[in-house]
Each structure stands twice: as C-alpha cells, then as structure tokens.
PDB file of C-alpha atoms and ligand atoms in Angstrom:
ATOM      1  CA  UNK A   1      95.261  59.774 116.946  1.00 50.00           C
ATOM      2  CA  UNK A   2      91.907  59.992 117.268  1.00 58.00           C
ATOM      3  CA  UNK A   3      90.533  61.254 114.074  1.00 63.00           C
ATOM      4  CA  UNK A   4      88.719  64.725 114.486  1.00 64.00           C
ATOM      5  CA  UNK A   5      84.481  65.015 113.621  1.00 68.00           C
ATOM      6  CA  UNK A   6      84.222  66.983 110.330  1.00 64.00           C
ATOM      7  CA  UNK A   7      81.413  68.814 112.317  1.00 61.00           C
ATOM      8  CA  UNK A   8      84.799  69.963 114.159  1.00 59.00           C
ATOM      9  CA  UNK A   9      86.389  71.381 110.997  1.00 55.00           C
ATOM     10  CA  UNK A  10      83.112  72.969 109.739  1.00 53.00           C
ATOM     11  CA  UNK A  11      83.380  74.890 113.471  1.00 53.00           C
ATOM     12  CA  UNK A  12      86.644  76.032 112.808  1.00 52.00           C
ATOM     13  CA  UNK A  13      86.490  77.306 109.085  1.00 50.00           C
ATOM     14  CA  UNK A  14      82.982  79.099 109.761  1.00 50.00           C
ATOM     15  CA  UNK A  15      84.325  80.930 112.777  1.00 50.00           C
ATOM     16  CA  UNK A  16      87.485  81.816 111.507  1.00 51.00           C
ATOM     17  CA  UNK A  17      86.307  83.158 107.756  1.00 54.00           C
ATOM     18  CA  UNK A  18      82.810  84.959 108.663  1.00 51.00           C
ATOM     19  CA  UNK A  19      85.030  87.682 109.821  1.00 52.00           C
ATOM     20  CA  UNK A  20      86.840  87.567 106.538  1.00 56.00           C
ATOM     21  CA  UNK A  21      83.468  87.364 104.295  1.00 52.00           C
ATOM     22  CA  UNK A  22      81.887  90.517 106.553  1.00 53.00           C
ATOM     23  CA  UNK A  23      85.243  92.806 105.750  1.00 59.00           C
ATOM     24  CA  UNK A  24      85.240  91.624 101.867  1.00 62.00           C
ATOM     25  CA  UNK A  25      81.257  92.038 101.448  1.00 64.00           C
ATOM     26  CA  UNK A  26      81.954  95.848 103.015  1.00 65.00           C
ATOM     27  CA  UNK A  27      84.896  96.389 100.674  1.00 65.00           C
ATOM     28  CA  UNK A  28      83.162  94.703  97.232  1.00 78.00           C
ATOM     29  CA  UNK A  29      80.397  97.402  98.601  1.00 89.00           C
ATOM     30  CA  UNK A  30      82.246 100.186  99.074  1.00 90.00           C
ATOM     31  CA  UNK A  31      83.833 101.397  95.096  1.00 92.00           C
ATOM     32  CA  UNK A  32      86.393 103.422  96.130  1.00 95.00           C
ATOM     33  CA  UNK A  33      89.671 103.236  95.890  1.00 95.00           C
ATOM     34  CA  UNK A  34      91.507 101.881  98.583  1.00 95.00           C
ATOM     35  CA  UNK A  35      94.008 102.689 100.647  1.00 95.00           C
ATOM     36  CA  UNK A  36      96.194  99.970 102.390  1.00 93.00           C
ATOM     37  CA  UNK A  37      97.687 101.038 105.325  1.00 93.00           C
ATOM     38  CA  UNK A  38      99.287  99.945 109.111  1.00 92.00           C
ATOM     39  CA  UNK A  39      97.133 100.450 112.253  1.00 92.00           C
ATOM     40  CA  UNK A  40      99.382 103.428 112.450  1.00 90.00           C
ATOM     41  CA  UNK A  41     100.037 105.148 109.529  1.00 92.00           C
ATOM     42  CA  UNK A  42      95.618 104.778 109.622  1.00 94.00           C
ATOM     43  CA  UNK A  43      95.941 106.337 112.564  1.00 93.00           C
ATOM     44  CA  UNK A  44      97.738 109.560 111.478  1.00 92.00           C
ATOM     45  CA  UNK A  45      95.785 110.121 108.716  1.00 94.00           C
ATOM     46  CA  UNK A  46      92.078 109.597 110.618  1.00 96.00           C
ATOM     47  CA  UNK A  47      94.277 112.156 113.294  1.00 95.00           C
ATOM     48  CA  UNK A  48      94.461 114.434 111.159  1.00 95.00           C
ATOM     49  CA  UNK A  49      91.254 114.017 109.583  1.00 97.00           C
ATOM     50  CA  UNK A  50      89.568 115.022 113.161  1.00 98.00           C
ATOM     51  CA  UNK A  51      92.291 118.059 113.444  1.00 97.00           C
ATOM     52  CA  UNK A  52      90.325 119.389 109.926  1.00 98.00           C
ATOM     53  CA  UNK A  53      87.489 119.131 111.085  1.00 98.00           C
ATOM     54  CA  UNK A  54      87.604 120.483 114.611  1.00 98.00           C
ATOM     55  CA  UNK A  55      88.993 122.700 112.962  1.00 98.00           C
ATOM     56  CA  UNK A  56      86.712 123.996 110.370  1.00 98.00           C
ATOM     57  CA  UNK A  57      83.593 124.033 113.302  1.00 98.00           C
ATOM     58  CA  UNK A  58      86.463 126.392 114.999  1.00 98.00           C
ATOM     59  CA  UNK A  59      86.496 128.829 111.851  1.00 98.00           C
ATOM     60  CA  UNK A  60      82.228 128.527 111.725  1.00 98.00           C
ATOM     61  CA  UNK A  61      82.055 129.643 115.273  1.00 98.00           C
ATOM     62  CA  UNK A  62      84.540 132.739 114.716  1.00 98.00           C
ATOM     63  CA  UNK A  63      83.111 133.567 111.747  1.00 98.00           C
ATOM     64  CA  UNK A  64      79.722 133.697 113.716  1.00 98.00           C
ATOM     65  CA  UNK A  65      81.392 135.927 116.309  1.00 97.00           C
ATOM     66  CA  UNK A  66      83.285 137.974 113.012  1.00 97.00           C
ATOM     67  CA  UNK A  67      86.329 137.664 115.093  1.00 98.00           C
ATOM     68  CA  UNK A  68      89.249 137.471 111.803  1.00 98.00           C
ATOM     69  CA  UNK A  69      91.483 137.129 114.122  1.00 98.00           C
ATOM     70  CA  UNK A  70      90.424 133.406 115.706  1.00 98.00           C
ATOM     71  CA  UNK A  71      89.527 132.848 112.206  1.00 98.00           C
ATOM     72  CA  UNK A  72      93.441 133.121 110.779  1.00 98.00           C
ATOM     73  CA  UNK A  73      94.574 131.605 114.109  1.00 98.00           C
ATOM     74  CA  UNK A  74      91.885 128.430 113.740  1.00 98.00           C
ATOM     75  CA  UNK A  75      92.867 128.011 110.386  1.00 98.00           C
ATOM     76  CA  UNK A  76      96.802 128.281 109.873  1.00 97.00           C
ATOM     77  CA  UNK A  77      97.664 125.818 111.699  1.00 96.00           C
ATOM     78  CA  UNK A  78      95.689 123.846 109.318  1.00 97.00           C
ATOM     79  CA  UNK A  79      98.032 125.323 106.888  1.00 97.00           C
ATOM     80  CA  UNK A  80     101.535 123.875 105.403  1.00 94.00           C
ATOM     81  CA  UNK A  81     102.809 123.930 108.990  1.00 90.00           C
ATOM     82  CA  UNK A  82     100.443 120.929 109.408  1.00 89.00           C
ATOM     83  CA  UNK A  83     101.554 118.883 106.236  1.00 82.00           C
ATOM     84  CA  UNK A  84     105.195 118.841 107.031  1.00 72.00           C
ATOM     85  CA  UNK A  85     104.652 117.493 110.247  1.00 65.00           C
ATOM     86  CA  UNK A  86     102.858 114.383 109.180  1.00 58.00           C
ATOM     87  CA  UNK A  87     103.300 113.151 105.607  1.00 58.00           C
ATOM     88  CA  UNK A  88     106.531 113.276 105.870  1.00 66.00           C
ATOM     89  CA  UNK A  89     106.801 109.731 105.994  1.00 74.00           C
ATOM     90  CA  UNK A  90     103.286 108.570 104.942  1.00 84.00           C
ATOM     91  CA  UNK A  91     104.601 109.715 101.525  1.00 85.00           C
ATOM     92  CA  UNK A  92     106.099 106.688 100.456  1.00 86.00           C
ATOM     93  CA  UNK A  93     102.479 104.950 101.106  1.00 89.00           C
ATOM     94  CA  UNK A  94     100.381 107.415  99.811  1.00 93.00           C
ATOM     95  CA  UNK A  95      99.635 107.914  95.989  1.00 94.00           C
ATOM     96  CA  UNK A  96     100.618 110.999  94.044  1.00 94.00           C
ATOM     97  CA  UNK A  97      96.880 112.362  93.641  1.00 95.00           C
ATOM     98  CA  UNK A  98      96.034 111.661  97.037  1.00 96.00           C
ATOM     99  CA  UNK A  99      99.140 114.000  98.586  1.00 94.00           C
ATOM    100  CA  UNK A 100      98.400 116.443  96.055  1.00 95.00           C
ATOM    101  CA  UNK A 101      94.841 116.537  97.368  1.00 95.00           C
ATOM    102  CA  UNK A 102      95.983 117.100 100.469  1.00 95.00           C
ATOM    103  CA  UNK A 103      98.265 119.461 100.021  1.00 95.00           C
ATOM    104  CA  UNK A 104      96.171 121.740  98.044  1.00 97.00           C
ATOM    105  CA  UNK A 105      93.793 121.516 101.430  1.00 98.00           C
ATOM    106  CA  UNK A 106      96.832 122.930 103.504  1.00 97.00           C
ATOM    107  CA  UNK A 107      97.224 126.053 101.092  1.00 97.00           C
ATOM    108  CA  UNK A 108      93.917 126.476 100.983  1.00 98.00           C
ATOM    109  CA  UNK A 109      93.612 127.047 104.750  1.00 98.00           C
ATOM    110  CA  UNK A 110      96.872 129.515 105.093  1.00 98.00           C
ATOM    111  CA  UNK A 111      95.616 131.327 102.164  1.00 98.00           C
ATOM    112  CA  UNK A 112      92.035 131.321 104.196  1.00 98.00           C
ATOM    113  CA  UNK A 113      93.780 132.740 107.050  1.00 98.00           C
ATOM    114  CA  UNK A 114      95.822 135.626 105.306  1.00 98.00           C
ATOM    115  CA  UNK A 115      92.436 136.293 103.595  1.00 98.00           C
ATOM    116  CA  UNK A 116      90.683 136.819 106.969  1.00 98.00           C
ATOM    117  CA  UNK A 117      93.902 139.185 108.426  1.00 97.00           C
ATOM    118  CA  UNK A 118      93.358 141.236 104.815  1.00 97.00           C
ATOM    119  CA  UNK A 119      90.057 142.945 106.317  1.00 92.00           C
ATOM    120  CA  UNK A 120      88.172 140.428 104.304  1.00 96.00           C
ATOM    121  CA  UNK A 121      84.083 140.088 105.774  1.00 95.00           C
ATOM    122  CA  UNK A 122      83.099 136.802 107.019  1.00 97.00           C
ATOM    123  CA  UNK A 123      80.720 136.658 103.496  1.00 97.00           C
ATOM    124  CA  UNK A 124      83.900 136.237 101.411  1.00 98.00           C
ATOM    125  CA  UNK A 125      85.805 134.322 103.852  1.00 98.00           C
ATOM    126  CA  UNK A 126      82.800 131.790 104.307  1.00 98.00           C
ATOM    127  CA  UNK A 127      82.925 131.763 100.747  1.00 98.00           C
ATOM    128  CA  UNK A 128      86.421 130.821 100.761  1.00 98.00           C
ATOM    129  CA  UNK A 129      85.755 127.585 103.003  1.00 98.00           C
ATOM    130  CA  UNK A 130      83.032 126.344 100.912  1.00 98.00           C
ATOM    131  CA  UNK A 131      85.227 126.580  97.648  1.00 98.00           C
ATOM    132  CA  UNK A 132      87.780 124.839 100.396  1.00 98.00           C
ATOM    133  CA  UNK A 133      85.506 121.815 101.315  1.00 98.00           C
ATOM    134  CA  UNK A 134      84.895 120.847  97.700  1.00 98.00           C
ATOM    135  CA  UNK A 135      88.745 118.860  97.923  1.00 98.00           C
ATOM    136  CA  UNK A 136      87.451 116.826 101.585  1.00 98.00           C
ATOM    137  CA  UNK A 137      84.333 116.144  99.488  1.00 98.00           C
ATOM    138  CA  UNK A 138      86.779 114.922  96.563  1.00 97.00           C
ATOM    139  CA  UNK A 139      89.052 113.007  98.714  1.00 97.00           C
ATOM    140  CA  UNK A 140      86.255 110.937 100.537  1.00 97.00           C
ATOM    141  CA  UNK A 141      84.103 110.037  97.090  1.00 97.00           C
ATOM    142  CA  UNK A 142      87.759 108.703  95.612  1.00 97.00           C
ATOM    143  CA  UNK A 143      89.394 107.056  98.552  1.00 97.00           C
ATOM    144  CA  UNK A 144      88.724 104.800 101.404  1.00 96.00           C
ATOM    145  CA  UNK A 145      91.762 103.578 104.156  1.00 95.00           C
ATOM    146  CA  UNK A 146      91.569  99.978 104.570  1.00 93.00           C
ATOM    147  CA  UNK A 147      93.682  99.102 107.764  1.00 84.00           C
ATOM    148  CA  UNK A 148      96.301  95.765 107.917  1.00 85.00           C
ATOM    149  CA  UNK A 149      95.135  94.570 111.079  1.00 76.00           C
ATOM    150  CA  UNK A 150      98.421  94.207 112.418  1.00 67.00           C
ATOM    151  CA  UNK A 151     102.243  94.933 110.623  1.00 59.00           C
ATOM    152  CA  UNK A 152     104.379  93.087 112.224  1.00 60.00           C
ATOM    153  CA  UNK A 153     107.663  95.772 110.901  1.00 59.00           C
ATOM    154  CA  UNK A 154     105.245  98.269 113.598  1.00 60.00           C
ATOM    155  CA  UNK A 155     104.998  94.811 115.941  1.00 59.00           C
ATOM    156  CA  UNK A 156     108.747  95.253 115.905  1.00 62.00           C
ATOM    157  CA  UNK A 157     109.071  98.312 116.632  1.00 62.00           C
ATOM    158  CA  UNK A 158     106.920  98.379 119.342  1.00 59.00           C
ATOM    159  CA  UNK A 159     108.578  96.126 120.683  1.00 59.00           C
ATOM    160  CA  UNK A 160     111.374  97.544 121.001  1.00 60.00           C
ATOM    161  CA  UNK A 161     110.228 100.493 122.947  1.00 56.00           C
ATOM    162  CA  UNK A 162     109.916  97.661 125.932  1.00 47.00           C
TER     163      UNK A 162
HETATM  164  C1  HEC B   1      93.972 113.511 100.029  1.00 52.23           C
HETATM  165  C2  HEC B   1      92.920 113.596 101.030  1.00 52.23           C
HETATM  166  C3  HEC B   1      91.681 113.623 102.003  1.00 52.23           C
HETATM  167  C4  HEC B   1      91.099 115.492 101.613  1.00 52.23           C
HETATM  168  C5  HEC B   1      91.172 116.369 101.163  1.00 52.23           C
HETATM  169  C6  HEC B   1      90.207 115.154 103.053  1.00 52.23           C
HETATM  170  N1  HEC B   1      90.285 113.865 103.491  1.00 52.23           N
HETATM  171 FE1  HEC B   1      89.092 113.418 105.485  1.00 52.23          FE
HETATM  172  N2  HEC B   1      89.164 111.096 104.934  1.00 52.23           N
HETATM  173  C7  HEC B   1      90.275 110.862 103.761  1.00 52.23           C
HETATM  174  C8  HEC B   1      90.489 109.547 104.148  1.00 52.23           C
HETATM  175  C9  HEC B   1      90.593 108.607 103.272  1.00 52.23           C
HETATM  176  C10 HEC B   1      89.503 109.117 105.108  1.00 52.23           C
HETATM  177  C11 HEC B   1      88.834 107.463 105.203  1.00 52.23           C
HETATM  178  C12 HEC B   1      87.814 107.427 104.536  1.00 52.23           C
HETATM  179  C13 HEC B   1      87.775 106.019 105.007  1.00 52.23           C
HETATM  180  O1  HEC B   1      87.651 105.073 105.442  1.00 52.23           O
HETATM  181  O2  HEC B   1      86.073 105.327 104.659  1.00 52.23           O
HETATM  182  C14 HEC B   1      88.858 110.361 105.988  1.00 52.23           C
HETATM  183  C15 HEC B   1      88.267 110.336 106.950  1.00 52.23           C
HETATM  184  C16 HEC B   1      87.692 111.507 107.293  1.00 52.23           C
HETATM  185  C17 HEC B   1      87.381 111.562 108.717  1.00 52.23           C
HETATM  186  C18 HEC B   1      86.913 110.209 109.414  1.00 52.23           C
HETATM  187  C19 HEC B   1      87.816 110.558 110.018  1.00 52.23           C
HETATM  188  C20 HEC B   1      87.479 109.051 111.181  1.00 52.23           C
HETATM  189  O3  HEC B   1      88.395 109.335 112.632  1.00 52.23           O
HETATM  190  O4  HEC B   1      87.162 108.413 111.265  1.00 52.23           O
HETATM  191  C21 HEC B   1      86.563 113.645 108.703  1.00 52.23           C
HETATM  192  C22 HEC B   1      85.882 113.926 110.474  1.00 52.23           C
HETATM  193  C23 HEC B   1      87.066 114.047 107.670  1.00 52.23           C
HETATM  194  N3  HEC B   1      88.364 112.967 106.737  1.00 52.23           N
HETATM  195  C24 HEC B   1      87.830 115.275 107.516  1.00 52.23           C
HETATM  196  C25 HEC B   1      87.936 116.197 107.155  1.00 52.23           C
HETATM  197  C26 HEC B   1      88.233 117.337 106.070  1.00 52.23           C
HETATM  198  C27 HEC B   1      86.700 118.998 107.299  1.00 52.23           C
HETATM  199  C28 HEC B   1      88.286 117.679 105.101  1.00 52.23           C
HETATM  200  C29 HEC B   1      89.133 119.004 104.689  1.00 52.23           C
HETATM  201  C30 HEC B   1      88.751 120.423 105.176  1.00 52.23           C
HETATM  202  C31 HEC B   1      89.202 116.535 104.980  1.00 52.23           C
HETATM  203  N4  HEC B   1      88.637 115.475 105.517  1.00 52.23           N
HETATM  204  C32 HEC B   1      89.821 117.008 103.356  1.00 52.23           C
HETATM  205  C33 HEC B   1      91.085 111.758 103.298  1.00 52.23           C
HETATM  206  C34 HEC B   1      90.877 112.587 103.476  1.00 52.23           C
END
C-alpha cells in the first residue's frame, strides 16, 4: 500500500482533536462539580428547569395581579408531585446533595401554594419566593451538566422502538 503523507495525518488529527480540546477548555474554565448525564437524562433535567422558570414567571404575573388563586395554581405543579414524576429514574445517577436541594425546592413550592391559599398578602408570598430562589442559585453555583455525546444503552433502547 502506498504510504500516506504526514500532512494527511496532521489534517485528520487536527480535525478530530479540535472539538475535544474546545470542550475540555470550556470544562476547565467552569469549576462547578460535573454531572455526567446521557442525552435523555440531561433532557429530563433541563426540561424540569424550563418548567421551574416558566412556573416562577407565572407566579410573578399572578402576584402582580394580586390573584392568589392563580399563584397557588402555578406553584402546586412545581411541588412534590413534579418530583415523584421526574426523579425516580434519575436518583441512581444524581448525587445525594443535588437530589436533596431539588427536593427542598419542590417542598418550598408546595408551601408557597399553601401560603397563597391561606390569605397571605402578596408581599409575604414574594418574600417566600425570593427565599426559595436562593436554592435555585445555590444549585446552579455548584453543578454543571456534562452531556455525554451518546449512550450505547439509550441508542439500543431507541432502536428497539422502531
Ligand atoms: C438541585 C439543583 C438545581 C436546582 C434546585 C435548580 N436548578 Fe436549574 N439547573 C441545574 C443544573 C445542573 C442546570 C444545568 C447547568 C449547566 O449545565 O450549566 C440547570 C439549568 C437551568 C436552566 C437552563 C435550562 C436549559 O434549558 O438550558 C434554567 C432556566 C433553570 N435551571 C432554572 C431553575 C430555576 C428557576 C430554579 C428554581 C426555581 C432551578 N433552576 C433550580 C440545577 C438546579
């Protein structure tokens, strides 16, 4: 076989190694604890995050209208009922502290719903929401998700569906 030129190897090496180098650099700049998740697991966590953000947005809107029923209605789905749906299959892979913080936030949303229903005024509910959101901050300051490009197990599962 004709031997390949050194330039060929240089091009192939650079092409394959650059994305990995870029990822490593991003990782080393970000000092937060890494959670290595498969694409499906990451999707699940981020989906829950989006629901938390839009829930908080709804709660703020309802507070601005002094509509305590709507505050409770937006807070309740972010409570423990949300946790039991999502965290079952993730509890094996996520660290205990992460799960605990997540659970605390769900409890806090249940309490927020109760507070809104109890006839508390908007200021009191806002104060609780602000306290609750320190836990969002604490978790974000501590963890980052590192997505695996793919997972052999997940790919197999998806294959079986076809
Ligand atoms: C138990 C830990 C934890 C708690 C509590 C938490 N988050 Fe997150 N959140 C994360 C992690 C980890 C990420 C991914 C961060 C990364 O990889 O850079 C994330 C990402 C997000 C994102 C980005 C989603 C996306 O699609 O990229 C939003 C929005 C978000 N969180 C909102 C919230 C809000 C609002 C709260 C509180 C009501 C909250 N989170 C509480 C851990 C948490």
